[in-house]
Coordinates of C-alpha atoms and ligand atoms in Angstrom, one line a residue:
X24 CA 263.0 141.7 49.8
X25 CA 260.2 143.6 51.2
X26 CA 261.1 144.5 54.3
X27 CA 259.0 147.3 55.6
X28 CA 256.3 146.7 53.6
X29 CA 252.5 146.3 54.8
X30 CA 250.4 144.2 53.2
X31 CA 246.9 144.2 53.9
X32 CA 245.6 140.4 53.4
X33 CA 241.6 139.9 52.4
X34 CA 240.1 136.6 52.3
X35 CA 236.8 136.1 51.2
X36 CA 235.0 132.7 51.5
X37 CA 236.2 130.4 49.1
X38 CA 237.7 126.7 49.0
X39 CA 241.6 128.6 47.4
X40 CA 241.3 130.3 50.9
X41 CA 243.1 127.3 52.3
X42 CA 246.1 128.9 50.2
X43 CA 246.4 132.4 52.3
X44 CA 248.7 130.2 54.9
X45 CA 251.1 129.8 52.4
X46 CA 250.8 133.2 50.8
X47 CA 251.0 134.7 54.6
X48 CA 254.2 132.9 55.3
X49 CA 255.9 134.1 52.2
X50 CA 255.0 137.5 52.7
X51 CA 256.4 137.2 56.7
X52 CA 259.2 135.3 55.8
X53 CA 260.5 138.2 52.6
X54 CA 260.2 140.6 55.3
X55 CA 256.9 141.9 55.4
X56 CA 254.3 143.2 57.7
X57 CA 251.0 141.0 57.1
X58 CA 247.6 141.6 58.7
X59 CA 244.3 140.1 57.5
X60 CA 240.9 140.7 57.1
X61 CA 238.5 138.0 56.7
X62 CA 234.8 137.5 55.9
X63 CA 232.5 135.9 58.0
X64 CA 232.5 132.9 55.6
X65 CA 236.1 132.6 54.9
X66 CA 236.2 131.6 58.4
X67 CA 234.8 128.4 57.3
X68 CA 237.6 127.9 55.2
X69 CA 240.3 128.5 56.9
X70 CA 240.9 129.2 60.7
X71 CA 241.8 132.6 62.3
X72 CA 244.2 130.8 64.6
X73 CA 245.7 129.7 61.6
X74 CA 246.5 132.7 60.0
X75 CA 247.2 134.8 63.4
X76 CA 249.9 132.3 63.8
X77 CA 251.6 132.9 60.7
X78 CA 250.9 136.6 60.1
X79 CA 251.8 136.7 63.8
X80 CA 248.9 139.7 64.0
X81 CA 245.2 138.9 65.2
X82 CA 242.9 138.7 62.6
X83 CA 239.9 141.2 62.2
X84 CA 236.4 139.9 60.5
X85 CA 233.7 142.1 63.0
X86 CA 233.0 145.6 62.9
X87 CA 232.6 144.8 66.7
X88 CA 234.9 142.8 68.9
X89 CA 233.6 140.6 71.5
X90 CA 231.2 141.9 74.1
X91 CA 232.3 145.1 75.3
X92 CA 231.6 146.9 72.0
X93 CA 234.8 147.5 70.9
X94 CA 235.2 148.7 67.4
X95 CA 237.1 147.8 65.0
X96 CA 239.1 150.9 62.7
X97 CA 238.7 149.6 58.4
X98 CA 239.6 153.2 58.0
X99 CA 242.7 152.9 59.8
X100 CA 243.8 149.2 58.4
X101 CA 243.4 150.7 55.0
X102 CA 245.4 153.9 55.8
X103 CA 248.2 151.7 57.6
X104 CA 248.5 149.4 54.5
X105 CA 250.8 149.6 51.7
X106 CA 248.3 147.2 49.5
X107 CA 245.7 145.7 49.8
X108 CA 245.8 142.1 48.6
X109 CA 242.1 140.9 48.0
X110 CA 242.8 137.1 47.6
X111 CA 240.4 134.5 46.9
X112 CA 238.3 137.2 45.8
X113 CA 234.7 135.3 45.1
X114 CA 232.2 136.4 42.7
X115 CA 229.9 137.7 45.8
X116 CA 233.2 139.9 47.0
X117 CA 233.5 141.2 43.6
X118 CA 230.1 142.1 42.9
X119 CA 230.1 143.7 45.8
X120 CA 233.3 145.5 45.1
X121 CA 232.1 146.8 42.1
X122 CA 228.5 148.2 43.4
X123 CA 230.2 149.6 46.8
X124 CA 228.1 147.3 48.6
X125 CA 229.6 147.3 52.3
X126 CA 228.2 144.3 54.2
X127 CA 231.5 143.2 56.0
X128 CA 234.7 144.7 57.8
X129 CA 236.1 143.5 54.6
X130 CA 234.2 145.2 52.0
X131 CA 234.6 148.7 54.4
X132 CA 238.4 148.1 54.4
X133 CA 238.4 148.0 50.6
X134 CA 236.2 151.2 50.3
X135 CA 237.8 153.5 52.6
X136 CA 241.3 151.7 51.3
X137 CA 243.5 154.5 49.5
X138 CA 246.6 152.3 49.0
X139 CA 246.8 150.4 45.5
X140 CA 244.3 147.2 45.9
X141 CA 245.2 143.7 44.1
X142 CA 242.8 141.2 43.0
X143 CA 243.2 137.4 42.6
X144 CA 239.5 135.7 41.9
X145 CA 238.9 132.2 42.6
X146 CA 235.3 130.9 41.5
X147 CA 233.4 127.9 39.2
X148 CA 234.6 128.1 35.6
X149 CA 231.0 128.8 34.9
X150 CA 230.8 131.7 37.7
X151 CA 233.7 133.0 36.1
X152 CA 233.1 133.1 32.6
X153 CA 229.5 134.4 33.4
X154 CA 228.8 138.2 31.3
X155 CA 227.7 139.7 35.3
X156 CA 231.6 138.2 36.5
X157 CA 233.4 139.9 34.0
X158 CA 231.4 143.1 33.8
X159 CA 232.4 143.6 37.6
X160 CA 236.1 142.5 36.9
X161 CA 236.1 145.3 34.0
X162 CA 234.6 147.8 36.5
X163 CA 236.4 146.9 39.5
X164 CA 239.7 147.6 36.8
X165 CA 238.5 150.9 35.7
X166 CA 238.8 152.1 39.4
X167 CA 242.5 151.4 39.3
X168 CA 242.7 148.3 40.5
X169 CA 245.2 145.1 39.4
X170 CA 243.8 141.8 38.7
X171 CA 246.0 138.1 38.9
X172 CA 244.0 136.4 36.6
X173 CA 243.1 132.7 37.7
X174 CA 244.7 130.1 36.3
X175 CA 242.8 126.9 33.9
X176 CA 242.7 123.5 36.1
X177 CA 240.8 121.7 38.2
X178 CA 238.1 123.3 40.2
X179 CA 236.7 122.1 43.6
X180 CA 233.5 121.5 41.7
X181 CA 235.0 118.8 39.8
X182 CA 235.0 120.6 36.6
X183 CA 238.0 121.7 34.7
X184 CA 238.4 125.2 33.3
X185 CA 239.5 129.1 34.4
X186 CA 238.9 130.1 38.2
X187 CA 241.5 128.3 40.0
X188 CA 243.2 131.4 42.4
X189 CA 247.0 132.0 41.2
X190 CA 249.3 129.7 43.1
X191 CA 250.4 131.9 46.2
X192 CA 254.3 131.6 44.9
X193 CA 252.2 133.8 41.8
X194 CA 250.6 135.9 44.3
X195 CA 253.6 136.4 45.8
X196 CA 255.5 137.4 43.2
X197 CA 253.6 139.8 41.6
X198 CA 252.9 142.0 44.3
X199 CA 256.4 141.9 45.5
X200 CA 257.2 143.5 41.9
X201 CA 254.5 145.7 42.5
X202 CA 255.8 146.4 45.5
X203 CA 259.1 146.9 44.6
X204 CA 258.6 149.1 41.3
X205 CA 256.5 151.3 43.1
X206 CA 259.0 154.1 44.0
X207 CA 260.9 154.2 40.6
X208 CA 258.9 157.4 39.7
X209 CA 258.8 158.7 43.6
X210 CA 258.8 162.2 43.6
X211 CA 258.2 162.9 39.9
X212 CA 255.2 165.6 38.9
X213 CA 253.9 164.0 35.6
X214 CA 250.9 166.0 33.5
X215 CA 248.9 163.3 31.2
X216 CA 246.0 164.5 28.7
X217 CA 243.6 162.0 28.0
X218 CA 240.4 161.6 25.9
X219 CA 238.6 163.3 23.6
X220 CA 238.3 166.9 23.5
X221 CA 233.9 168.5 22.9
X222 CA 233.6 171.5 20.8
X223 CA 230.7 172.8 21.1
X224 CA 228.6 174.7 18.2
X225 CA 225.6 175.6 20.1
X226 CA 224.0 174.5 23.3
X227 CA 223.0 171.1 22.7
X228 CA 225.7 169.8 20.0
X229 CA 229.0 169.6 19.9
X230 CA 231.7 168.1 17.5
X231 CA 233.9 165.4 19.3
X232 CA 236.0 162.6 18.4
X233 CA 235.3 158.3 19.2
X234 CA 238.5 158.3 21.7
X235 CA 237.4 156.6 25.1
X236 CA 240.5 158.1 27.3
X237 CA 241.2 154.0 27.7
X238 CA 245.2 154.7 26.8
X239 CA 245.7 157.5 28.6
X240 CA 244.2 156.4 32.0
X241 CA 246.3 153.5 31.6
X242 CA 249.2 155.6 31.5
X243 CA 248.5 157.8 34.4
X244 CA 247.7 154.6 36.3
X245 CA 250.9 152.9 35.3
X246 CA 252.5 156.0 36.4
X247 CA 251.0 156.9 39.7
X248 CA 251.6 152.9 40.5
X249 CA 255.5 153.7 39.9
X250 CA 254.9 156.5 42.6
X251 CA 254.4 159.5 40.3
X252 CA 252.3 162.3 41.2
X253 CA 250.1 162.3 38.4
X254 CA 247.7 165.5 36.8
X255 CA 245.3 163.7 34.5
X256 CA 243.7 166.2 32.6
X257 CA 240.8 164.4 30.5
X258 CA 238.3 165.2 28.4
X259 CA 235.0 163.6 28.6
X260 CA 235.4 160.2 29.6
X261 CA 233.5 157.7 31.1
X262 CA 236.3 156.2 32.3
X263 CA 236.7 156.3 36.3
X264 CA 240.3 156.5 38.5
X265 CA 241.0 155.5 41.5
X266 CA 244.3 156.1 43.1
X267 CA 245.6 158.2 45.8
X268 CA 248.7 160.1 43.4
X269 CA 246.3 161.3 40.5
X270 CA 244.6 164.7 40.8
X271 CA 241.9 164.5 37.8
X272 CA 241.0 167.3 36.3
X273 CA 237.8 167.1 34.0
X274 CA 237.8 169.9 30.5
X275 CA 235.4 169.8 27.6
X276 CA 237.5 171.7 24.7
X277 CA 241.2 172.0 23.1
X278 CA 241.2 175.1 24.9
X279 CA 240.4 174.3 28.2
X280 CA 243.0 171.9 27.8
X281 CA 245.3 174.0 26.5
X282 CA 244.6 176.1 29.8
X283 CA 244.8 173.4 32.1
X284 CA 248.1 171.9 30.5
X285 CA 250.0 174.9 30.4
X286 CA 248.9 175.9 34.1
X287 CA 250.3 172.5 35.1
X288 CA 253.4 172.4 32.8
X289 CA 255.2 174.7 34.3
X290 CA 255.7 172.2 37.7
X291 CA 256.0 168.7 35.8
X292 CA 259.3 166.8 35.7
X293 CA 257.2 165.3 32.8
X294 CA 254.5 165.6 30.4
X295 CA 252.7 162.9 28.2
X296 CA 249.5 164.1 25.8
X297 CA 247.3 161.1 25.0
X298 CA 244.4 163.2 24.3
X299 CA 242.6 163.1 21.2
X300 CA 242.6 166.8 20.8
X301 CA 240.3 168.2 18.0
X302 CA 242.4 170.3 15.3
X303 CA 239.4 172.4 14.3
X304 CA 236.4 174.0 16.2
X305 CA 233.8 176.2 15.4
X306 CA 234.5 179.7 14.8
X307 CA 231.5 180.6 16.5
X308 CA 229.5 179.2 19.2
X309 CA 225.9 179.8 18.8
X310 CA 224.2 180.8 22.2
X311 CA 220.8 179.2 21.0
X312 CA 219.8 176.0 19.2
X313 CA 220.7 176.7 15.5
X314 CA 217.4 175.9 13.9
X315 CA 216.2 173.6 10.6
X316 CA 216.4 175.9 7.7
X317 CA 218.3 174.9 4.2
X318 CA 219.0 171.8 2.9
X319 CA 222.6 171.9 3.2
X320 CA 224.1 174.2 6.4
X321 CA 227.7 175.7 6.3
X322 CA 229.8 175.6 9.6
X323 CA 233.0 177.4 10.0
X324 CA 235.9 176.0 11.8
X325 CA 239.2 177.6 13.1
X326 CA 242.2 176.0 13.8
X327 CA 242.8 175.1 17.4
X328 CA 246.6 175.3 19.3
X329 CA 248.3 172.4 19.1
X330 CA 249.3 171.9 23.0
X331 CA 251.7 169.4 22.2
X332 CA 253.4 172.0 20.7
X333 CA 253.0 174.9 23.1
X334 CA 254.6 172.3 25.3
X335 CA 257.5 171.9 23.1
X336 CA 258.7 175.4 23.2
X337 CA 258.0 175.9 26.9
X338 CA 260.4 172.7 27.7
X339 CA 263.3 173.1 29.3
X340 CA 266.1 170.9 29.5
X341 CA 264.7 168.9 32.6
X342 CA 261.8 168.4 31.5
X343 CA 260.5 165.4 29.3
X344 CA 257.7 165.4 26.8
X345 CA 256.1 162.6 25.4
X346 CA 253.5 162.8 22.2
X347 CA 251.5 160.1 20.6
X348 CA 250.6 160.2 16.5
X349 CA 247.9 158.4 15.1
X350 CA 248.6 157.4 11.7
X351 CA 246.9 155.8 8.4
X352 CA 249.8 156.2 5.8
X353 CA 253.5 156.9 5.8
X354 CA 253.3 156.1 9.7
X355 CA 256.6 156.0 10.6
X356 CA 257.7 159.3 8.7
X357 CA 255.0 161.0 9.6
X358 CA 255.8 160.4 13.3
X359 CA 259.1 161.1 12.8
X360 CA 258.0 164.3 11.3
X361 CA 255.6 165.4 14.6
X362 CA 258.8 164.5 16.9
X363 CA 260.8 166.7 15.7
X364 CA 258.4 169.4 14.9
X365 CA 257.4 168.9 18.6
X366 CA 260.2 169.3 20.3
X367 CA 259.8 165.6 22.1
X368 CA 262.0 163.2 23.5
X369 CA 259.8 160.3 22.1
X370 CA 256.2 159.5 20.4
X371 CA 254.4 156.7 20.9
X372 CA 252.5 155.6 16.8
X373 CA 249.6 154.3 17.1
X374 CA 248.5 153.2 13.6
X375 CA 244.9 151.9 12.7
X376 CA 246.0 149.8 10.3
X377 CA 246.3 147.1 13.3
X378 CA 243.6 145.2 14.3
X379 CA 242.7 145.5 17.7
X380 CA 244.7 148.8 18.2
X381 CA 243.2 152.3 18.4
X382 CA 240.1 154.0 19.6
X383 CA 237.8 152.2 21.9
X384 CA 239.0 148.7 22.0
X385 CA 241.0 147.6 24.8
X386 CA 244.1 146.6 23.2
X387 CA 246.7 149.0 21.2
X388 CA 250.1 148.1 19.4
X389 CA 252.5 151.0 19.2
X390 CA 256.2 151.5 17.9
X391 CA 257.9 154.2 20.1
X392 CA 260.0 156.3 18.5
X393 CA 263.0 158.5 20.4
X394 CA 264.8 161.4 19.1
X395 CA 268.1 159.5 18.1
X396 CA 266.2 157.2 15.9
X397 CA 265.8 154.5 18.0
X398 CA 262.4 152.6 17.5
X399 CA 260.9 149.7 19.7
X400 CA 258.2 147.7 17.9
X401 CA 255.9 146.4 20.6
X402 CA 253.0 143.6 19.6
X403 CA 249.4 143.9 20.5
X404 CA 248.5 144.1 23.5
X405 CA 246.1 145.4 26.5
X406 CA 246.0 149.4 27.2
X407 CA 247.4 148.5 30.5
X408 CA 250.7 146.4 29.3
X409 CA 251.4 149.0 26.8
X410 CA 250.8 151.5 29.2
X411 CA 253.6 149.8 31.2
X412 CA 256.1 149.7 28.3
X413 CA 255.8 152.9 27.5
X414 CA 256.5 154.0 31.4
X415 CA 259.0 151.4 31.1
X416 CA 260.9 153.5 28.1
X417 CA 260.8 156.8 30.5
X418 CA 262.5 155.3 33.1
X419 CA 265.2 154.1 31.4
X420 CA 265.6 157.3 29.8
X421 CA 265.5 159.0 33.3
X422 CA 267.8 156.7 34.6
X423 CA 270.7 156.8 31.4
Ligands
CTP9 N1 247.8 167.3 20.1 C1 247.6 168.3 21.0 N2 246.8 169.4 20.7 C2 246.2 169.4 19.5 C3 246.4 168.4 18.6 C4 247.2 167.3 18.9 O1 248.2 168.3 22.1 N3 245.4 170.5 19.3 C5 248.7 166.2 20.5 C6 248.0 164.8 20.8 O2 247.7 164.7 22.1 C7 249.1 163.8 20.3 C8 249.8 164.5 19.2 O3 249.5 165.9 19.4 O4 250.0 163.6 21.4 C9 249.5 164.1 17.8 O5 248.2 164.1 17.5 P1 247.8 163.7 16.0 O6 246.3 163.9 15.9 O7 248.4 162.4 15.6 O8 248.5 164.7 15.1 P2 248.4 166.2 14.7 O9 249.6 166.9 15.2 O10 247.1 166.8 15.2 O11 248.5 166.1 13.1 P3 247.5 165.5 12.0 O12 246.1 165.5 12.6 O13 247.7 166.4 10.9 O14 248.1 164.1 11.8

């Protein structure tokens, strides 16, 4: 079941840490390699002896072992790893996960980490609900990384609510999924747009569009996850990727995309454009400041190349492309319409009629449309579950 895989094991000092025994002996007994990290004050949670036993590796917590200076290699324990399991993660771990603080072997193992890195919190309801908890979960996400959200129950305090750590038969099963889906896309060159596009009209301004690149980091997540090499070509973004398989590269305009896309196009198995593009900009780019003068000011705007459709007409019969169409009338048509004028094998409609889906927020709901017809009607959901149905749809098409 996961036989040759490694699976890096942090604990952090919390009460669920008396769980990891459990969670180790699953691992070990599916077949896979377990060694673990611990911080100083998980050790009084749960014994190293303990966990040695069942990982049947010695477990690391120093930067120095014993008295003859002897150091121990995070870089190397996060090379050697397949994933990194950070579980209980405690509110002090994922603060300091978010800021890159690097107080323990742990925390240095997690930065210098370039395998995918799992999350499973365990803290007070309060501690967990708290605006500074869930602005660090948000970041630690944006770098790439999965979260197992806790579950609602009891909580050592006493109290009742959400923190409790997954169960480790939870745990368990959702990184052996991870595990196990990610070498569906193994091998696969896939080119992703993402963001808005800035044109600019003079120096300091520029026209530009409200999409946050949210969706289409999602995607090229979802697909470097599956074992994709990923290009991720985005605009500007504030979003922020971590992940060993994605090569960023960051453009401005439509037509530094446009460069960068068909530069890349030419070696992907696969394309999908996310971007936001911008279908006009300025004829001319001032080289100064325009300055204050009438009361109305004229700007001229020229039409810029669709990519998605340059892409289209370079295609060739092993390669897929993949569009998206946002729509506020006549959605499905209309999508219809760009698929086939595109040249794609499906599109993903976004329309902004649905609450909760579009620019900025962190859900979407999309129907995905494929060139015989076929359309799947999906519910809302987060950027990251959508972006895993819609990698979801390209595998089965690669594999019919
Ligand atoms: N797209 C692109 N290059 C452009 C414009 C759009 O690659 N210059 C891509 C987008 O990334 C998206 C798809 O085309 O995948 C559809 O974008 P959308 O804005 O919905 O449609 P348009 O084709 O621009 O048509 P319209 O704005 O008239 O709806």
């Amino acid at each position: 079941m996961l036989e040759g895989k490694k699976i890096l094991l942090g604990i952090s000092g919390s009460i669920a840490a008396y769980k990891t025994a459990a969670m180790t002996r699953l691992f070990v007994k599916a077949g896979a390699q377990v060694k673990i990290v611990m911080t100083p004050a998980a050790r009084d949670f749960v014994t190293p002896v303990t966990l040695a036993t069942l990982s049947k590796n010695p477990v690391q917590s120093q930067f120095i072992k014993g008295d003859k200076g002897e150091w121990t290699n995070h870089v190397e324990l996060g090379l050697w790893a397949d994933v990194l399991l950070m579980a209980p993660a405690t509110a002090n771990t994922l603060a300091k996960m978010a800021h890159g603080i690097c107080d323990n072997l742990l925390l240095a193992s997690y930065l210098s980490a370039r395998c995918p890195v799992i999350v499973a919190p365990a803290m007070d309801l309060d501690m967990y609900a708290h605006p500074a908890t869930q602005a660090n979960l948000k970041i630690i996400a944006s770098f790439g990384n999965s979260i197992i959200e806790p579950n609602t129950g009891e909580l050592a305090s006493g109290l009742d609510g959400k923190g409790r750590m997954a169960e480790p038969e939870e745990i368990f099963q959702f990184v052996k999924n991870y595990l196990n889906h990610s070498a569906e896309l193994n091998g696969k060159q896939i080119l992703v747009t993402a963001g808005p596009t800035y044109e600019h009209i003079d120096p300091v301004r520029f026209i530009g569009n409200h999409s946050s690149g949210k969706m289409g980091f999602a995607i090229a997540e979802e697909l470097a996850n599956k074992g994709a090499n990923v290009i991720l070509i985005a605009g500007p973004s504030q979003m922020q990727l971590k992940h060993k398989n994605i090569t960023r590269i960051d453009v401005q305009s439509a037509d530094q995309m446009l460069k960068a896309s068909l530069k890349h196009f030419k070696k992907a198995d696969i394309a999908i454009l996310s971007a936001a593009v911008a279908d006009y900009t300025p004829e001319i780019v001032s080289a100064h400041k325009i300055k204050k003068s009438g009361a109305t000011m004229q700007l001229k705007l020229k039409k810029t190349i669709d990519i998605l459709k340059e892409l289209g007409l370079l295609k060739t019969k092993k390669q897929l492309l993949i569009g998206f169409a946002l729509e506020t009338e006549n959605e499905v048509p209309n999508a219809k319409k760009k698929l086939v004028a595109k040249n794609l094998d499906f599109i993903v409609l976004n329309s902004l009629k649905n609450k909760g889906a579009g620019f900025s927020v962190d859900t979407n709901q999309v129907q995905i449309i494929h060139k015989d017809g076929k359309i799947n009607k999906f519910g809302l959901k987060a950027k990251s579950a959508v972006a895993t149905d819609i990698v979801d749809q390209l595998i089965q098409i690669i594999h019919a």
